[in-house]
Amino acid sequence: MSTSRIIPAPGHYIIRDDANGKVSYWQGEYHQSAADRNGISTADYIHAMHFFLTQMQARDVLMIGCGGGTLATMLAQSQVQVTVVDLHRFSFEIARKYFGLPEAVHCHVADGIQYLKANRRRHDAIVLDAFGESGMPPAFMQPDFFKLARSRLKDRNSLFLMNVIVEDDDDRTPDILVRSMRAHWGRVRLLDTDGWTDRNAVIAAGAVTNLKKPKILIPPRPGGAKLEKALDILDWRPVR
């Protein structure tokens, strides 16, 4: 297998499979994004969030954290208005150049919390997927942030989605976050998979009662069959 390695910024690198066009983006040892040649994600949690947003018919989505911008790319294909906020301009440059992030996606270089404070617009959904070399910034895991995010969502049929990295089955981080978020949303659910280390879990808050177990709506090529098996393992679980 022939691959190309590109360093777009210090500490950041792109690995591209020259045969099938699959692209991976790494920041140090942290895997930011992976997608096929058309920018369709190969990550199960991205497809889970895409399924939820599609199911609740979100038309205006704010994303905090860019990575490769794969979720924004997938939403834009369905004519969803997407705004992405990230601290680093080069994140958007990477997403557009290597992952095909469409020009229709609005990109803002800003701190996510400061952006929410300065912009009082309410959205159908807010997606938090912001990670750096040290993980998710602690400010995004505090009650004050959840209160702020709730105030920037529409009163009815809105959704807040949060990607959380779980070390192992003894890691109670997602459970603690769910309990904290319940002070601001009536319903909060946790999509997770026991038995795996360094896994992604999705916390969903707001209009979550009727959310179904996620399925792939836009399969990556190649990788669709493998992704389908991974996504099938994800399921709602009780808070511990």
GROMACS .gro file of C-alpha atoms in nm, residues 16-225:
model
  210
   16ARG     CA    1  -0.338   0.971   0.242
   17ASP     CA    2  -0.381   0.629   0.083
   18ASP     CA    3  -0.276   0.686  -0.277
   19ALA     CA    4  -0.476   0.386  -0.399
   20ASN     CA    5  -0.823   0.454  -0.258
   21GLY     CA    6  -0.796   0.819  -0.151
   22LYS     CA    7  -0.869   0.762   0.218
   23VAL     CA    8  -0.736   1.049   0.430
   24SER     CA    9  -0.644   1.059   0.801
   25TYR     CA   10  -0.559   1.367   1.004
   26TRP     CA   11  -0.344   1.340   1.317
   27GLN     CA   12  -0.252   1.601   1.575
   28GLY     CA   13   0.044   1.453   1.758
   29GLU     CA   14  -0.081   1.112   1.875
   30TYR     CA   15  -0.445   1.219   1.863
   31HIS     CA   16  -0.648   1.105   1.562
   32GLN     CA   17  -0.860   1.402   1.455
   33SER     CA   18  -1.043   1.271   1.146
   34ALA     CA   19  -1.058   0.999   0.884
   35ALA     CA   20  -1.259   1.000   0.563
   36ASP     CA   21  -1.286   0.861   0.212
   37ARG     CA   22  -1.181   1.063  -0.093
   38ASN     CA   23  -1.513   1.254  -0.084
   39GLY     CA   24  -1.484   1.368   0.278
   40ILE     CA   25  -1.730   1.110   0.413
   41SER     CA   26  -1.623   1.007   0.762
   42THR     CA   27  -1.516   0.653   0.849
   43ALA     CA   28  -1.580   0.713   1.223
   44ASP     CA   29  -1.884   0.551   1.385
   45TYR     CA   30  -1.960   0.839   1.623
   46ILE     CA   31  -1.966   1.092   1.337
   47HIS     CA   32  -2.225   0.883   1.156
   48ALA     CA   33  -2.424   0.848   1.479
   49MET     CA   34  -2.440   1.227   1.517
   50HIS     CA   35  -2.521   1.268   1.147
   51PHE     CA   36  -2.809   1.020   1.188
   52PHE     CA   37  -2.949   1.203   1.492
   53LEU     CA   38  -2.932   1.545   1.323
   54THR     CA   39  -3.097   1.406   1.012
   55GLN     CA   40  -3.367   1.230   1.213
   56MET     CA   41  -3.463   1.550   1.397
   57GLN     CA   42  -3.450   1.742   1.066
   58ALA     CA   43  -3.199   2.003   1.181
   59ARG     CA   44  -3.160   2.282   0.925
   60ASP     CA   45  -2.923   2.512   1.116
   61VAL     CA   46  -2.631   2.348   1.299
   62LEU     CA   47  -2.346   2.510   1.492
   63MET     CA   48  -2.034   2.300   1.539
   64ILE     CA   49  -1.758   2.377   1.790
   65GLY     CA   50  -1.437   2.209   1.676
   66CYS     CA   51  -1.342   2.142   1.315
   67GLY     CA   52  -1.095   1.855   1.278
   68GLY     CA   53  -1.140   1.738   0.920
   69GLY     CA   54  -1.488   1.887   0.907
   70THR     CA   55  -1.641   1.557   0.797
   71LEU     CA   56  -1.973   1.597   0.981
   72ALA     CA   57  -2.014   1.945   0.834
   73THR     CA   58  -1.940   1.808   0.486
   74MET     CA   59  -2.201   1.534   0.526
   75LEU     CA   60  -2.464   1.776   0.656
   76ALA     CA   61  -2.395   2.025   0.377
   77GLN     CA   62  -2.477   1.753   0.123
   78SER     CA   63  -2.832   1.764   0.261
   79GLN     CA   64  -2.851   2.145   0.231
   80VAL     CA   65  -2.817   2.196   0.606
   81GLN     CA   66  -2.679   2.538   0.701
   82VAL     CA   67  -2.362   2.465   0.899
   83THR     CA   68  -2.140   2.702   1.095
   84VAL     CA   69  -1.809   2.574   1.234
   85VAL     CA   70  -1.606   2.749   1.504
   86ASP     CA   71  -1.244   2.660   1.578
   87LEU     CA   72  -0.949   2.834   1.743
   88HIS     CA   73  -0.714   2.767   1.454
   89ARG     CA   74  -0.745   2.894   1.097
   90PHE     CA   75  -0.528   2.610   0.968
   91SER     CA   76  -0.795   2.364   1.084
   92PHE     CA   77  -1.028   2.506   0.822
   93GLU     CA   78  -0.750   2.508   0.564
   94ILE     CA   79  -0.686   2.138   0.630
   95ALA     CA   80  -1.057   2.056   0.616
   96ARG     CA   81  -1.105   2.234   0.285
   97LYS     CA   82  -0.784   2.117   0.116
   98TYR     CA   83  -0.767   1.753   0.225
   99PHE     CA   84  -1.125   1.663   0.327
  100GLY     CA   85  -1.329   1.859   0.075
  101LEU     CA   86  -1.513   2.082   0.322
  102PRO     CA   87  -1.760   2.276   0.101
  103GLU     CA   88  -1.737   2.653   0.064
  104ALA     CA   89  -2.102   2.670   0.175
  105VAL     CA   90  -1.995   2.581   0.531
  106HIS     CA   91  -1.939   2.901   0.731
  107CYS     CA   92  -1.609   2.895   0.922
  108HIS     CA   93  -1.518   3.127   1.211
  109VAL     CA   94  -1.181   3.145   1.385
  110ALA     CA   95  -1.278   3.194   1.749
  111ASP     CA   96  -1.298   3.036   2.092
  112GLY     CA   97  -1.624   2.840   2.106
  113ILE     CA   98  -1.739   2.987   2.436
  114GLN     CA   99  -1.659   3.344   2.335
  115TYR     CA  100  -1.839   3.289   2.005
  116LEU     CA  101  -2.155   3.177   2.185
  117LYS     CA  102  -2.139   3.475   2.418
  118ALA     CA  103  -2.101   3.720   2.128
  119ASN     CA  104  -2.365   3.561   1.903
  120ARG     CA  105  -2.715   3.527   2.045
  121ARG     CA  106  -2.857   3.344   1.746
  122ARG     CA  107  -3.044   3.025   1.831
  123HIS     CA  108  -2.978   2.704   1.639
  124ASP     CA  109  -3.158   2.377   1.576
  125ALA     CA  110  -2.853   2.192   1.705
  126ILE     CA  111  -2.510   2.248   1.855
  127VAL     CA  112  -2.235   1.987   1.819
  128LEU     CA  113  -1.934   1.992   2.052
  129ASP     CA  114  -1.636   1.796   1.917
  130ALA     CA  115  -1.335   2.000   2.027
  131PHE     CA  116  -1.013   1.818   2.111
  132GLY     CA  117  -0.647   1.910   2.113
  133GLU     CA  118  -0.330   1.738   2.226
  134SER     CA  119  -0.452   1.748   2.587
  135GLY     CA  120  -0.805   1.629   2.512
  136MET     CA  121  -1.117   1.840   2.545
  137PRO     CA  122  -1.062   2.181   2.710
  138PRO     CA  123  -1.201   2.166   3.068
  139ALA     CA  124  -1.413   2.478   3.010
  140PHE     CA  125  -1.636   2.278   2.773
  141MET     CA  126  -1.715   2.028   3.049
  142GLN     CA  127  -1.848   2.276   3.304
  143PRO     CA  128  -2.209   2.359   3.402
  144ASP     CA  129  -2.163   2.722   3.291
  145PHE     CA  130  -2.089   2.607   2.936
  146PHE     CA  131  -2.393   2.378   2.926
  147LYS     CA  132  -2.611   2.665   3.046
  148LEU     CA  133  -2.468   2.892   2.774
  149ALA     CA  134  -2.511   2.629   2.502
  150ARG     CA  135  -2.873   2.567   2.607
  151SER     CA  136  -2.946   2.939   2.573
  152ARG     CA  137  -2.830   2.930   2.209
  153LEU     CA  138  -3.067   2.650   2.112
  154LYS     CA  139  -3.425   2.692   1.997
  155ASP     CA  140  -3.685   2.628   2.263
  156ARG     CA  141  -3.851   2.338   2.080
  157ASN     CA  142  -3.711   2.031   1.904
  158SER     CA  143  -3.344   2.129   1.946
  159LEU     CA  144  -3.049   1.904   2.011
  160PHE     CA  145  -2.708   1.928   2.179
  161LEU     CA  146  -2.454   1.660   2.087
  162MET     CA  147  -2.119   1.609   2.258
  163ASN     CA  148  -1.839   1.371   2.161
  164VAL     CA  149  -1.658   1.227   2.464
  165ILE     CA  150  -1.350   1.005   2.467
  166VAL     CA  151  -1.385   0.721   2.720
  167GLU     CA  152  -1.070   0.551   2.846
  168ASP     CA  153  -1.235   0.224   2.955
  169ASP     CA  154  -1.541   0.086   3.135
  170ASP     CA  155  -1.424   0.234   3.466
  171ASP     CA  156  -1.409   0.586   3.320
  172ARG     CA  157  -1.710   0.773   3.459
  173THR     CA  158  -1.650   1.094   3.261
  174PRO     CA  159  -1.955   1.056   3.033
  175ASP     CA  160  -2.180   0.965   3.327
  176ILE     CA  161  -2.065   1.271   3.524
  177LEU     CA  162  -2.127   1.493   3.223
  178VAL     CA  163  -2.476   1.353   3.168
  179ARG     CA  164  -2.571   1.429   3.528
  180SER     CA  165  -2.434   1.783   3.496
  181MET     CA  166  -2.624   1.844   3.172
  182ARG     CA  167  -2.954   1.728   3.320
  183ALA     CA  168  -2.964   2.053   3.518
  184HIS     CA  169  -3.018   2.236   3.187
  185TRP     CA  170  -3.198   1.983   2.968
  186GLY     CA  171  -3.495   1.772   3.071
  187ARG     CA  172  -3.370   1.469   2.881
  188VAL     CA  173  -3.010   1.352   2.830
  189ARG     CA  174  -2.908   1.017   2.680
  190LEU     CA  175  -2.572   0.841   2.643
  191LEU     CA  176  -2.465   0.638   2.338
  192ASP     CA  177  -2.171   0.418   2.432
  193THR     CA  178  -2.011   0.074   2.397
  194ASP     CA  179  -1.870  -0.121   2.690
  195GLY     CA  180  -1.561  -0.334   2.650
  196TRP     CA  181  -1.349  -0.099   2.437
  197THR     CA  182  -1.063   0.132   2.539
  198ASP     CA  183  -1.010   0.488   2.414
  199ARG     CA  184  -1.353   0.487   2.254
  200ASN     CA  185  -1.589   0.764   2.148
  201ALA     CA  186  -1.924   0.808   2.320
  202VAL     CA  187  -2.197   1.054   2.222
  203ILE     CA  188  -2.405   1.247   2.474
  204ALA     CA  189  -2.736   1.376   2.336
  205ALA     CA  190  -2.947   1.636   2.517
  206GLY     CA  191  -3.276   1.806   2.436
  207ALA     CA  192  -3.518   1.646   2.190
  208VAL     CA  193  -3.381   1.295   2.248
  209THR     CA  194  -3.685   1.090   2.353
  210ASN     CA  195  -3.758   0.954   2.006
  211LEU     CA  196  -3.401   0.925   1.877
  212LYS     CA  197  -3.348   0.581   1.727
  213LYS     CA  198  -3.038   0.363   1.729
  214PRO     CA  199  -2.816   0.517   1.459
  215LYS     CA  200  -2.761   0.379   1.110
  216ILE     CA  201  -2.537   0.483   0.822
  217LEU     CA  202  -2.708   0.726   0.587
  218ILE     CA  203  -2.406   0.817   0.370
  219PRO     CA  204  -2.158   0.526   0.356
  220PRO     CA  205  -1.789   0.593   0.295
  221ARG     CA  206  -1.631   0.418  -0.003
  222PRO     CA  207  -1.442   0.206   0.078
  223GLY     CA  208  -1.511   0.121   0.442
  224GLY     CA  209  -1.890   0.106   0.454
  225ALA     CA  210  -1.918  -0.257   0.562
   0.00000   0.00000   0.00000
